mmCIF file of C-alpha atoms and ligand atoms in Angstrom:
data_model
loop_
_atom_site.group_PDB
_atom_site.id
_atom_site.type_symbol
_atom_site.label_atom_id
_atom_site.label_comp_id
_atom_site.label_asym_id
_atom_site.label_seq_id
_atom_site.Cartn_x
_atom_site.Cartn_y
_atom_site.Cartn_z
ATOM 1 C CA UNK A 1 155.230 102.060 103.403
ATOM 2 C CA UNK A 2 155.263 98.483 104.458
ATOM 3 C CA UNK A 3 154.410 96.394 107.479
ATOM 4 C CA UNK A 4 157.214 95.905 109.900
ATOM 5 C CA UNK A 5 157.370 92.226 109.882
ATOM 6 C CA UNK A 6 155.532 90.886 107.451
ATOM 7 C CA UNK A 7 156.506 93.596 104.481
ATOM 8 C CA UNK A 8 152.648 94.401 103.766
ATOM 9 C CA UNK A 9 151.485 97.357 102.748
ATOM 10 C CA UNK A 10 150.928 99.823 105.611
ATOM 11 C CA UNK A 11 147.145 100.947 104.276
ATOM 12 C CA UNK A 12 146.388 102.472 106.965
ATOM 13 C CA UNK A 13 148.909 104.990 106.723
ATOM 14 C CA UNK A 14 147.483 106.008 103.182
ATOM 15 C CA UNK A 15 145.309 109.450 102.324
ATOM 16 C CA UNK A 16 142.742 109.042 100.161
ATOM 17 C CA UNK A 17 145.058 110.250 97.071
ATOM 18 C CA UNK A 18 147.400 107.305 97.982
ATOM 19 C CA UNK A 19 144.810 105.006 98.401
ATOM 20 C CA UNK A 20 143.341 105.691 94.923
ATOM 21 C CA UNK A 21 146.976 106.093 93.005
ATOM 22 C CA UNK A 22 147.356 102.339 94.378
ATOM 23 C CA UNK A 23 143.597 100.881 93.843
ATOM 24 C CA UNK A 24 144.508 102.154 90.147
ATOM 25 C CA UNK A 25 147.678 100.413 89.642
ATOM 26 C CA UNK A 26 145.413 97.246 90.112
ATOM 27 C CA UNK A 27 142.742 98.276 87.323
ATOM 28 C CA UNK A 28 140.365 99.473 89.877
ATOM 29 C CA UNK A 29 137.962 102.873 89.600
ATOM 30 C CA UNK A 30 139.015 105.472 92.060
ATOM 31 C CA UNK A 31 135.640 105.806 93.461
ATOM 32 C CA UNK A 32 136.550 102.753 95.739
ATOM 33 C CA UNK A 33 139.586 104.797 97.586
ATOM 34 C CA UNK A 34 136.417 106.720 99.924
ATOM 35 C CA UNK A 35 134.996 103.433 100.593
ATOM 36 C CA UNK A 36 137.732 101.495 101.501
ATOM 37 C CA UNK A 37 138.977 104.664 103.374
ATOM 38 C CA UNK A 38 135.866 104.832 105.339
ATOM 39 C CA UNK A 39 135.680 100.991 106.301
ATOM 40 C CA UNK A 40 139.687 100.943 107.050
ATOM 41 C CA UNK A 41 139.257 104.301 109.757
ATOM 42 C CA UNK A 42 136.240 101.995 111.439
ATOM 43 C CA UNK A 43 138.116 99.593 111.995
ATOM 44 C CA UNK A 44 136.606 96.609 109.606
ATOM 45 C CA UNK A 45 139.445 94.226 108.137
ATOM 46 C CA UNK A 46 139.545 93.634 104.423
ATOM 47 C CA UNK A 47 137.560 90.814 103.950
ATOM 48 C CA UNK A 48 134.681 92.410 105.729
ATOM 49 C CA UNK A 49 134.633 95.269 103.232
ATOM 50 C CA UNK A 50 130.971 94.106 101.957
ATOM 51 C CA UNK A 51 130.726 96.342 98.999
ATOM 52 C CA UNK A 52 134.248 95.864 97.624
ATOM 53 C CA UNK A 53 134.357 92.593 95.287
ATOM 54 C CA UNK A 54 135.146 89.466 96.648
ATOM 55 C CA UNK A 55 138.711 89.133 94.401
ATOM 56 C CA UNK A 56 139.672 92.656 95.590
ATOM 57 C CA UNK A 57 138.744 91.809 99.099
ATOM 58 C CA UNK A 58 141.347 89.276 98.727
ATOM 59 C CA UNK A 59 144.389 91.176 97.541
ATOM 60 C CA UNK A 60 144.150 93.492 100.051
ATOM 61 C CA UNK A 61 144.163 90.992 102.576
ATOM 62 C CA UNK A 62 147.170 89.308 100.711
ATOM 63 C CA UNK A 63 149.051 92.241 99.960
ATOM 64 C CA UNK A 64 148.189 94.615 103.321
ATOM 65 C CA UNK A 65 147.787 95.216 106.406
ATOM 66 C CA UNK A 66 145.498 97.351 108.728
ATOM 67 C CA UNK A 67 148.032 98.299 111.866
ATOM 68 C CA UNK A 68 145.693 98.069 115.126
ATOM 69 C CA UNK A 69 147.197 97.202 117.668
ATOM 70 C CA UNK A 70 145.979 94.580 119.947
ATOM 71 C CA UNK A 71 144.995 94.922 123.309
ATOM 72 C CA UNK A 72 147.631 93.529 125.557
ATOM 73 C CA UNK A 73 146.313 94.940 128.900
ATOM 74 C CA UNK A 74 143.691 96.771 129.907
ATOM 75 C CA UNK A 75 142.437 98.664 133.324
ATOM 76 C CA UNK A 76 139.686 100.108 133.985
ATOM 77 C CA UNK A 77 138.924 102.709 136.564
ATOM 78 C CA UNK A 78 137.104 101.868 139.264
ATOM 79 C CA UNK A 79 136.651 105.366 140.039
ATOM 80 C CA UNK A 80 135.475 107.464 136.882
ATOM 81 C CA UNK A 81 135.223 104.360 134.246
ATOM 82 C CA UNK A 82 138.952 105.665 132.415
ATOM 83 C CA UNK A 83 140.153 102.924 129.859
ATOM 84 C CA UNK A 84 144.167 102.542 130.185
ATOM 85 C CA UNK A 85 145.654 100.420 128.098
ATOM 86 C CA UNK A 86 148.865 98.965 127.044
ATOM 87 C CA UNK A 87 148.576 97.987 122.743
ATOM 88 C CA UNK A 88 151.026 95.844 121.492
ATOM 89 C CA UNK A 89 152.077 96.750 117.911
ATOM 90 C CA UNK A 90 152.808 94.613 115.112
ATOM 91 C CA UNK A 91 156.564 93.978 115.664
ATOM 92 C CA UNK A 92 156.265 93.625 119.764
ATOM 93 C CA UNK A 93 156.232 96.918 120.731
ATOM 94 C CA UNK A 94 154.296 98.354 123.688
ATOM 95 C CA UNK A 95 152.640 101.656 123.840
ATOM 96 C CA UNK A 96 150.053 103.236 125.799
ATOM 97 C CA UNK A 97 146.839 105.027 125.309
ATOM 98 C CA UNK A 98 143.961 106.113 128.076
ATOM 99 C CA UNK A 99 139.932 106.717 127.068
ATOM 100 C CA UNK A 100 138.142 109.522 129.548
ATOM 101 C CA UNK A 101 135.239 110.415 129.798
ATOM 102 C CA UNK A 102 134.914 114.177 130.151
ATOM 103 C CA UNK A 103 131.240 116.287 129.955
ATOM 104 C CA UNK A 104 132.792 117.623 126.720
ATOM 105 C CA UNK A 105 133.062 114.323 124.887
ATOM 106 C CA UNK A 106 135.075 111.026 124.873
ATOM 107 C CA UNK A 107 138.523 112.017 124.733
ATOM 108 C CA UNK A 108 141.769 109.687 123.963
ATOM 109 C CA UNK A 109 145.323 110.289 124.927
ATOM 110 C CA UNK A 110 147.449 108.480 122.934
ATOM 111 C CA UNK A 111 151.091 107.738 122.207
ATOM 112 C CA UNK A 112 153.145 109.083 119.105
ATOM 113 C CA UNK A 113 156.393 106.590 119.972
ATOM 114 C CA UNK A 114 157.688 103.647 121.550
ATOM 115 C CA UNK A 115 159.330 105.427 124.683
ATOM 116 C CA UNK A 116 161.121 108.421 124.269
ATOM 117 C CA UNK A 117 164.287 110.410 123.724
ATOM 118 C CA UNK A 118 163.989 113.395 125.845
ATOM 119 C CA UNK A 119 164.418 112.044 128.884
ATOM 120 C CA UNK A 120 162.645 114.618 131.447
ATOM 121 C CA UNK A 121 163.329 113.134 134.509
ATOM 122 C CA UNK A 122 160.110 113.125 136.343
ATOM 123 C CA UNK A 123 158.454 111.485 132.964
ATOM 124 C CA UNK A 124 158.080 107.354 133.354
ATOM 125 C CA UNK A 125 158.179 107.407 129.397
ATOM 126 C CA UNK A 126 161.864 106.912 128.751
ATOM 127 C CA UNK A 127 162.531 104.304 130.950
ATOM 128 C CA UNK A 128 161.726 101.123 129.177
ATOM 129 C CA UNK A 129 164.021 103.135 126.363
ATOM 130 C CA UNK A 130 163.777 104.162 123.138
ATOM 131 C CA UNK A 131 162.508 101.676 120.601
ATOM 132 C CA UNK A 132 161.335 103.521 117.748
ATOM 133 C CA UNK A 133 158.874 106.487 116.340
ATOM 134 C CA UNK A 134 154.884 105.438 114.864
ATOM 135 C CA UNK A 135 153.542 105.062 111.937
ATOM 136 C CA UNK A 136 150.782 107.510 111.133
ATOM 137 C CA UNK A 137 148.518 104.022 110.948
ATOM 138 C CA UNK A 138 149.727 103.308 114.338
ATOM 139 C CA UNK A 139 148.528 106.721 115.736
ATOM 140 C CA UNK A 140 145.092 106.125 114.129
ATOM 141 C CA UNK A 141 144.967 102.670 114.987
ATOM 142 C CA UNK A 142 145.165 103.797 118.839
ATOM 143 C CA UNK A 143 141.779 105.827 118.463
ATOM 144 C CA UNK A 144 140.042 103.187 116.445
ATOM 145 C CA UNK A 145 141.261 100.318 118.823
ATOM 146 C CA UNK A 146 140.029 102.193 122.189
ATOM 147 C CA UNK A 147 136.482 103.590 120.241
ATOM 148 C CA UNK A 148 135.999 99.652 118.951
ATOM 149 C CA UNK A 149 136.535 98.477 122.648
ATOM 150 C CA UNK A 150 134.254 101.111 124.619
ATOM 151 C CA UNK A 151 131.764 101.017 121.801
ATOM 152 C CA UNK A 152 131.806 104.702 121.857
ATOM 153 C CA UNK A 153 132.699 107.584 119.605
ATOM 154 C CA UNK A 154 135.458 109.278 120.291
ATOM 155 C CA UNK A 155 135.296 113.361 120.200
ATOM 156 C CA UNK A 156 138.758 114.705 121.408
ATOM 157 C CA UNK A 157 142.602 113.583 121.399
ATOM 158 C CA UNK A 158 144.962 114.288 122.725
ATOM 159 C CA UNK A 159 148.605 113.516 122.435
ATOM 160 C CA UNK A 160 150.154 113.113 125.158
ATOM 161 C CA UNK A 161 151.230 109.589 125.759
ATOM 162 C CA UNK A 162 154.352 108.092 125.189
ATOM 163 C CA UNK A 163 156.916 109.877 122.908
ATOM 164 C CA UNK A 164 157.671 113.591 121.679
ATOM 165 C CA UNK A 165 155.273 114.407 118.982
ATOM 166 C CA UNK A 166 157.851 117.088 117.447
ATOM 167 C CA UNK A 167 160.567 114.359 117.624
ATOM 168 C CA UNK A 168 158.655 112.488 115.032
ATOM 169 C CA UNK A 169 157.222 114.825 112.939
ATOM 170 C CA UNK A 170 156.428 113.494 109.784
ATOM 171 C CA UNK A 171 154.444 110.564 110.672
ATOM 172 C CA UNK A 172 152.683 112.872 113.527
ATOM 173 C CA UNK A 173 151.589 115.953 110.767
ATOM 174 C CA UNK A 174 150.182 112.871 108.578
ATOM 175 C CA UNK A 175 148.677 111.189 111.206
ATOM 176 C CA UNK A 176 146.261 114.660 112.061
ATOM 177 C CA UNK A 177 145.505 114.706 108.080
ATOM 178 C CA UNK A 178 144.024 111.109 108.516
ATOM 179 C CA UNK A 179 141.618 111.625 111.748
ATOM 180 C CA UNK A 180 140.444 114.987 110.411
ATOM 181 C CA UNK A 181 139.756 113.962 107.189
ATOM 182 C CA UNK A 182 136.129 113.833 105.982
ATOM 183 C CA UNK A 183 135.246 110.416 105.237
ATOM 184 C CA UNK A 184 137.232 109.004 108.079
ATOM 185 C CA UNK A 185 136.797 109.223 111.819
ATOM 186 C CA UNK A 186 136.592 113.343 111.178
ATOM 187 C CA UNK A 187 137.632 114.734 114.547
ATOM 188 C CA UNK A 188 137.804 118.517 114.350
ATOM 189 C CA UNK A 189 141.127 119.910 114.642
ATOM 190 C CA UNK A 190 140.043 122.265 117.153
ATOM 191 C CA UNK A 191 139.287 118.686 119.497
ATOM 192 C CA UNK A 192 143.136 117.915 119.010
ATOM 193 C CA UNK A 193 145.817 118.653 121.317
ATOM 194 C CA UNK A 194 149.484 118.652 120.914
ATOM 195 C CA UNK A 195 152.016 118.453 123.392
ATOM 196 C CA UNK A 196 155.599 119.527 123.413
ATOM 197 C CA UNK A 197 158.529 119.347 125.445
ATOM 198 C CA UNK A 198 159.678 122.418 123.222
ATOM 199 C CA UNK A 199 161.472 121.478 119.745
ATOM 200 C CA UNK A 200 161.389 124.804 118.399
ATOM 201 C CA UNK A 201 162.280 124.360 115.111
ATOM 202 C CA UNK A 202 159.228 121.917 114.871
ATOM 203 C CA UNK A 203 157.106 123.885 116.661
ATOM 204 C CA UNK A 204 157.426 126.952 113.913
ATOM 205 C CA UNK A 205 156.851 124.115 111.229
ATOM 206 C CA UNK A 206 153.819 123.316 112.638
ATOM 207 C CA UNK A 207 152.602 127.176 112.712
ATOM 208 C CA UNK A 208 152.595 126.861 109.353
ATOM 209 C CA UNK A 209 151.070 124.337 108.460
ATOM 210 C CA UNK A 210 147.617 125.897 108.949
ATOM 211 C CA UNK A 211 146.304 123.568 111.291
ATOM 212 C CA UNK A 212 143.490 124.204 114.316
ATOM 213 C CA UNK A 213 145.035 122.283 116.496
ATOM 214 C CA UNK A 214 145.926 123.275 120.478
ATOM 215 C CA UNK A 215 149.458 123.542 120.934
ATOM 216 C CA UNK A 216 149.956 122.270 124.895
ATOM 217 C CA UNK A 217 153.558 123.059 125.953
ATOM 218 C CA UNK A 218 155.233 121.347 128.747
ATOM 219 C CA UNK A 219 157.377 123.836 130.770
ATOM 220 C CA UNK A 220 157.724 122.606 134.141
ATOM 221 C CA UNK A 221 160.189 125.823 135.301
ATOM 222 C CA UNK A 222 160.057 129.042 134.506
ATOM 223 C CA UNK A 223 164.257 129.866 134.615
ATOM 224 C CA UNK A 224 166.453 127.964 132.641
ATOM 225 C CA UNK A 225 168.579 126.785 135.217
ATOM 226 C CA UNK A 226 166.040 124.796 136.595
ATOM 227 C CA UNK A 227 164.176 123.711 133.279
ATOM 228 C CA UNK A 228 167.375 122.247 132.366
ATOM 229 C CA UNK A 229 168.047 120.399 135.832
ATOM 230 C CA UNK A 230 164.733 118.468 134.842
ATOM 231 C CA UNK A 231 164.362 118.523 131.278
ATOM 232 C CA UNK A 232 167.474 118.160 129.171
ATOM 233 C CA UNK A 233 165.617 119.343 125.917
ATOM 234 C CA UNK A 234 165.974 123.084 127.525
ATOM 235 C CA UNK A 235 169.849 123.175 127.444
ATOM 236 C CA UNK A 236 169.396 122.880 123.391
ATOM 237 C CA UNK A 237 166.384 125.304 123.303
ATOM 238 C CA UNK A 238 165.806 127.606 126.235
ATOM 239 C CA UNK A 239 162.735 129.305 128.162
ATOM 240 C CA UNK A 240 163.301 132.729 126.362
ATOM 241 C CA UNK A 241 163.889 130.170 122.882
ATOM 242 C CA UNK A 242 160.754 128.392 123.854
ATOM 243 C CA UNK A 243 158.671 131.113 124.696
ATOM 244 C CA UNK A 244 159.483 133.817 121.400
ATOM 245 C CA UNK A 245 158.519 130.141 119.236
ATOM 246 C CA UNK A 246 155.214 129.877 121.037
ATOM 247 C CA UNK A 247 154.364 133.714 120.444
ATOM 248 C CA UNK A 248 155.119 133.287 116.805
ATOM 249 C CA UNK A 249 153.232 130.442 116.581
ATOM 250 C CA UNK A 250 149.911 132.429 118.427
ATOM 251 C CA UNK A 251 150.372 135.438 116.007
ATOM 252 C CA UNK A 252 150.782 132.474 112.779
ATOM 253 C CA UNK A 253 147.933 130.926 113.906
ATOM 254 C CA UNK A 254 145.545 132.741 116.621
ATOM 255 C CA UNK A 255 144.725 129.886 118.747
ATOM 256 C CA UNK A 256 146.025 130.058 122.681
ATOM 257 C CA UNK A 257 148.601 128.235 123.646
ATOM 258 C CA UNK A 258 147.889 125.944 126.972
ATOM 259 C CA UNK A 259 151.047 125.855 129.613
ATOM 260 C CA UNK A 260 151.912 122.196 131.285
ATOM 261 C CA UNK A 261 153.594 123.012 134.420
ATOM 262 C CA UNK A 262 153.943 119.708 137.347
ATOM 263 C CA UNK A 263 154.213 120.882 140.415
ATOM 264 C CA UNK A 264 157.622 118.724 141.931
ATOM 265 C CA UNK A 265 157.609 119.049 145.712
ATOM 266 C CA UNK A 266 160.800 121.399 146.709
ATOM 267 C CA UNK A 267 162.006 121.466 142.577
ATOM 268 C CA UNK A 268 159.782 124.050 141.100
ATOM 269 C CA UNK A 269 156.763 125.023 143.386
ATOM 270 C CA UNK A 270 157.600 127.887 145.464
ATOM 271 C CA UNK A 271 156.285 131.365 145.403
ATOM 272 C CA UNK A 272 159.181 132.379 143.977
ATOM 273 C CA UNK A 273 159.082 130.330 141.295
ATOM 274 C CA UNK A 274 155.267 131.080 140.974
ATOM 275 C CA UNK A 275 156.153 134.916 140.526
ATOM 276 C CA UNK A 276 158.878 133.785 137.840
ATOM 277 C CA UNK A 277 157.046 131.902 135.681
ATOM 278 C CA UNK A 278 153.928 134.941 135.783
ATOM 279 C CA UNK A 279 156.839 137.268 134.563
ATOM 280 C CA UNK A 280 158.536 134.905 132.200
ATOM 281 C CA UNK A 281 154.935 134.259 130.181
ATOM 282 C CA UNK A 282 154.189 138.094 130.263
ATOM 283 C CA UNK A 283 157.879 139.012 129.413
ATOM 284 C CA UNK A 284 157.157 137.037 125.785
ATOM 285 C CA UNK A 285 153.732 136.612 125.410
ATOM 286 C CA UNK A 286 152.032 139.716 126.927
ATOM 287 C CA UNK A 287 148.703 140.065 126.556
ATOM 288 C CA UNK A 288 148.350 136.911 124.772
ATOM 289 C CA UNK A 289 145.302 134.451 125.651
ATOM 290 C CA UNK A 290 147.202 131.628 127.059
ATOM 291 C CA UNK A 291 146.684 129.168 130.026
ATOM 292 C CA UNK A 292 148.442 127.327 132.400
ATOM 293 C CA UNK A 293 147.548 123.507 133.227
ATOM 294 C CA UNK A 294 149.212 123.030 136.754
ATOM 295 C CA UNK A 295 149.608 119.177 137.606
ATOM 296 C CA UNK A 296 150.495 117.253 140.928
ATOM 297 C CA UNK A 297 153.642 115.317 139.752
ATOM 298 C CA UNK A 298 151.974 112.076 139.380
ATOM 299 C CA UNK A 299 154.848 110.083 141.287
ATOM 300 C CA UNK A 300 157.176 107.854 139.197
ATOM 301 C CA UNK A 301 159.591 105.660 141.397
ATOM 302 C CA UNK A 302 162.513 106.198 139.798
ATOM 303 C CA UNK A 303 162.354 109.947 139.825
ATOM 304 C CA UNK A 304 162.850 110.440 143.454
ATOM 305 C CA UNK A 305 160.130 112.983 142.924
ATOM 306 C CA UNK A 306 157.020 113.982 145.087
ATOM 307 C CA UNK A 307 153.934 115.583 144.344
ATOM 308 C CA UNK A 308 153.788 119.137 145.747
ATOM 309 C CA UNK A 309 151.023 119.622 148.992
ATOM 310 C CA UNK A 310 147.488 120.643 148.191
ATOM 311 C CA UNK A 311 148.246 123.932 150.165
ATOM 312 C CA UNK A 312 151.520 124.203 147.689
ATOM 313 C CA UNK A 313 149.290 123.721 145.196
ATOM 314 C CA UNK A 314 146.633 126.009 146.134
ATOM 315 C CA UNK A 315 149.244 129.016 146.869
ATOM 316 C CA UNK A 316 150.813 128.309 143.291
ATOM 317 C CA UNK A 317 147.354 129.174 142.017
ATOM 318 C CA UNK A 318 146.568 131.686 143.955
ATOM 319 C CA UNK A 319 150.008 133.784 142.828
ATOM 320 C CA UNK A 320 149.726 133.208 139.422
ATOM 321 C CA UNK A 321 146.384 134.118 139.537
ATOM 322 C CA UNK A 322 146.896 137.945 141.132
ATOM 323 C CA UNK A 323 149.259 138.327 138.076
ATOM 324 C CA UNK A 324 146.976 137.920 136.200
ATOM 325 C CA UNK A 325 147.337 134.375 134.392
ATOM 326 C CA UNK A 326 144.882 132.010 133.959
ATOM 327 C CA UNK A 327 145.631 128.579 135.690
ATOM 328 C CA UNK A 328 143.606 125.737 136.747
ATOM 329 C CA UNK A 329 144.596 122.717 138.460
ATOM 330 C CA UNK A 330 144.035 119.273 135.937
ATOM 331 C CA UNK A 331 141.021 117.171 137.233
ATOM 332 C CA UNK A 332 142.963 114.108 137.639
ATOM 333 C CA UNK A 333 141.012 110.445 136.164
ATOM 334 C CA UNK A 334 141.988 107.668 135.998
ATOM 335 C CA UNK A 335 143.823 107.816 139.403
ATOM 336 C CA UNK A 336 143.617 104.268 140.815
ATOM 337 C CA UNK A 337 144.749 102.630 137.764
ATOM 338 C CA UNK A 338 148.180 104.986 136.911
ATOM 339 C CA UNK A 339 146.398 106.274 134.066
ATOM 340 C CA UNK A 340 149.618 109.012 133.813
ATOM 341 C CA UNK A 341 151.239 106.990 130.344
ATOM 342 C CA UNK A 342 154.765 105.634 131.097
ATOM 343 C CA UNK A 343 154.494 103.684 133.727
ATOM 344 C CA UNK A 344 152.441 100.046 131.936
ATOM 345 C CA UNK A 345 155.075 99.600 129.333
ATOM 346 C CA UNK A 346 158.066 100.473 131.929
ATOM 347 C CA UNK A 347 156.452 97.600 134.137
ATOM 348 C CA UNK A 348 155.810 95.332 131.446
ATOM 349 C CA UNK A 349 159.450 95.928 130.273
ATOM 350 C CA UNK A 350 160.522 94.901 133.663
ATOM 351 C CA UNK A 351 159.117 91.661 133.331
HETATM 352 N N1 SAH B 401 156.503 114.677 124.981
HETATM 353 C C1 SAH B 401 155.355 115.499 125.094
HETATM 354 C C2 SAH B 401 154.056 114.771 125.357
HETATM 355 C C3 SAH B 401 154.053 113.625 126.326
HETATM 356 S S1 SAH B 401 153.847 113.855 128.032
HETATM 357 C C4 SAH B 401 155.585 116.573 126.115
HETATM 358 O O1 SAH B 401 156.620 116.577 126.761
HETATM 359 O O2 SAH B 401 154.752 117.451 126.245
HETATM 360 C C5 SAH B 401 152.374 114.692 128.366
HETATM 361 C C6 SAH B 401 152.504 115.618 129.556
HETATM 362 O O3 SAH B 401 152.659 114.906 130.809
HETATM 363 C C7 SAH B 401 153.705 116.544 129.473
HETATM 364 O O4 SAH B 401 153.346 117.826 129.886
HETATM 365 C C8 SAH B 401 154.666 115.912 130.443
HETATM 366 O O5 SAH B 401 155.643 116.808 130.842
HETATM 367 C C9 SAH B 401 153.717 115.474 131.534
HETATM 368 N N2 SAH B 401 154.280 114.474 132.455
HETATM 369 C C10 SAH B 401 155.154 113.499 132.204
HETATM 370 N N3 SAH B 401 155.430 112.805 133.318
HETATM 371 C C11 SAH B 401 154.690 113.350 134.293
HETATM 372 C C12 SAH B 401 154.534 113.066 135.675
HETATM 373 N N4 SAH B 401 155.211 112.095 136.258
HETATM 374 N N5 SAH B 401 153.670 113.836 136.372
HETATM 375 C C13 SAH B 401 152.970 114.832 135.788
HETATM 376 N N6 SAH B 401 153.084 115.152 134.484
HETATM 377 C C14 SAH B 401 153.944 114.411 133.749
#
């Protein structure tokens, strides 16, 4: 794999195996792949790879390239200390990534492409357009750039910036390899988070490929009359599609799934909608351990959208809880700098 614009090696991108299948084509003993591995995932550029010699120190920097993206804006949250910011990549591009601070560890959210396909119409993420899908280096770069910045480890991730994970799956399945692999940043797979709009087919690859991670789906309305009004992925695979791919993927795998559901005011957060979605999760999961993140639409101009009251809210709760399904409402950070990833690039688009 090669750099966009400059046709260098993507190194980043490689797994230790790669890594040492090329360090042997140039004479060198595979015992430097876990070095070199190690110094690329902290972030230190060839030439500062101290215990590699000085002529191999060189190619690399002739002949690759380490893709972390620069930092082309940055807020930072008054409020709870939340990092946004907007990276550039290598050929231009824009993405977005946010650093929070939870009591469970230093988490990043981060993007998997350069806007997005699926066009769900409350989402900010589409609107600049599609440009294209990242590299796994471009992924990992995200975590390294943000944990170089703060100065602090990272413990959790979570993907759910910009772009459809399951719409570039490849580079995304790679991409988990790298940051739970031993010898590099090592995040446990059971700290990683994946969010869906609902690719089926994709989301019974990834049942099998005997991951930890959390699989987060975004469902936003329980019928699919109105899950296709906002989300035009449902009218190729619908709620009853969706929901008999997230069971298999619980029985493949045994870790609960986690609902997204954004509460739109007068779309999709009525009592009767409430009482729908309850039935529609028991109908195909059961008993099934699963939970439902329930989120104030975070308000994107465009969308002609508006976030549901707090007493909307609360009753939404409060229905699905007598049925008996676990919801909370998402502790929102960031909220004075539009931490909610979209809405930088669109603006800086604008421009
Ligand atoms: N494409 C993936 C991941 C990216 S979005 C997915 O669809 O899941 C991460 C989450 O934020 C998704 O649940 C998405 O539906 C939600 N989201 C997008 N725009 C939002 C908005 N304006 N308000 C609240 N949640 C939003």
């Amino acid at each position: 794999m090669t750099d966009l614009t400059t046709s260098k090696i993507d190194l980043l991108s490689f797994d230790i195996a790669e890594l040492t299948e090329l360090l042997q084509t140039k004479g060198q003993p595979a015992y430097r792949a876990k070095s070199i591995f190690k110094w690329m995932h902290q972030g230190v550029g060839f030439e500062s790879m101290s215990d590699q010699p000085a002529r191999l120190r060189k190619e690399l920097e002739d002949e690759c390239c380490l893709a972390i993206p620069t930092i082309r804006r940055r807020l930072v949250s008054k409020l709870d200390g939340t990092v946004k910011y907007l990276f550039e990549l290598a050929d231009g591009c824009c993405i977005e990534s946010v650093f929070m601070r939870y009591e469970h560890g230093n988490t990043v959210c981060l993007s998997s492409q350069a806007g997005c396909r699926m066009g769900c119409r409350f989402c900010a993420s589409h609107i600049g357009g599609f440009e294209r899908s990242l590299r796994p280096s471009e992924m990992l770069g995200q975590v390294i750039a943000a944990s170089r910045d703060t100065g602090e480890r990272v413990d959790n991730l979570v993907l759910m910036g910009i772009g459809e994970p399951l719409d570039n799956y490849d580079n995304v399945l790679k991409f988990l390899r790298l940051v739970t692999a031993e010898g590099g940043l090592n995040i446990g797979a059971r700290h990683i988070s994946l969010s869906t709009c609902g690719i089926v087919p994709n989301i019974d690859r990834l049942a099998g490929e005997g991951l930890q991670i959390t699989l987060s789906v975004s469902l936003h309305a329980a019928s699919d009359e109105k899950r296709s009004e906002i989300m035009p992925v449902n009218r190729k695979w619908g709620v009853d599609e969706l929901l008999a791919a997230c069971r298999r993927y619980f029985e493949r795998t045994g870790r609960r799934i986690s609902f997204e559901y954004a509460l739109i005011d007068g779309v999709n957060d009525n009592r009767h909608e409430a009482l729908s979605l309850a039935a529609v999760l028991r109908k195909h999961l059961g008993k099934m351990p699963i939970h439902v993140n329930l989120i104030p639409v975070n308000e994107v101009k465009e969308s002609g959208f508006s976030k549901s009251s707090r007493e909307q809210v609360d009753a939404f709760v409060k229905t699905l809880k007598e049925k008996g399904i676990n919801a909370t409402v998402r502790r929102k950070l960031g909220g004075d700098i539009n931490a909610s990833c979209g809405q930088l690039r669109m603006n800086e688009k604008s421009l």
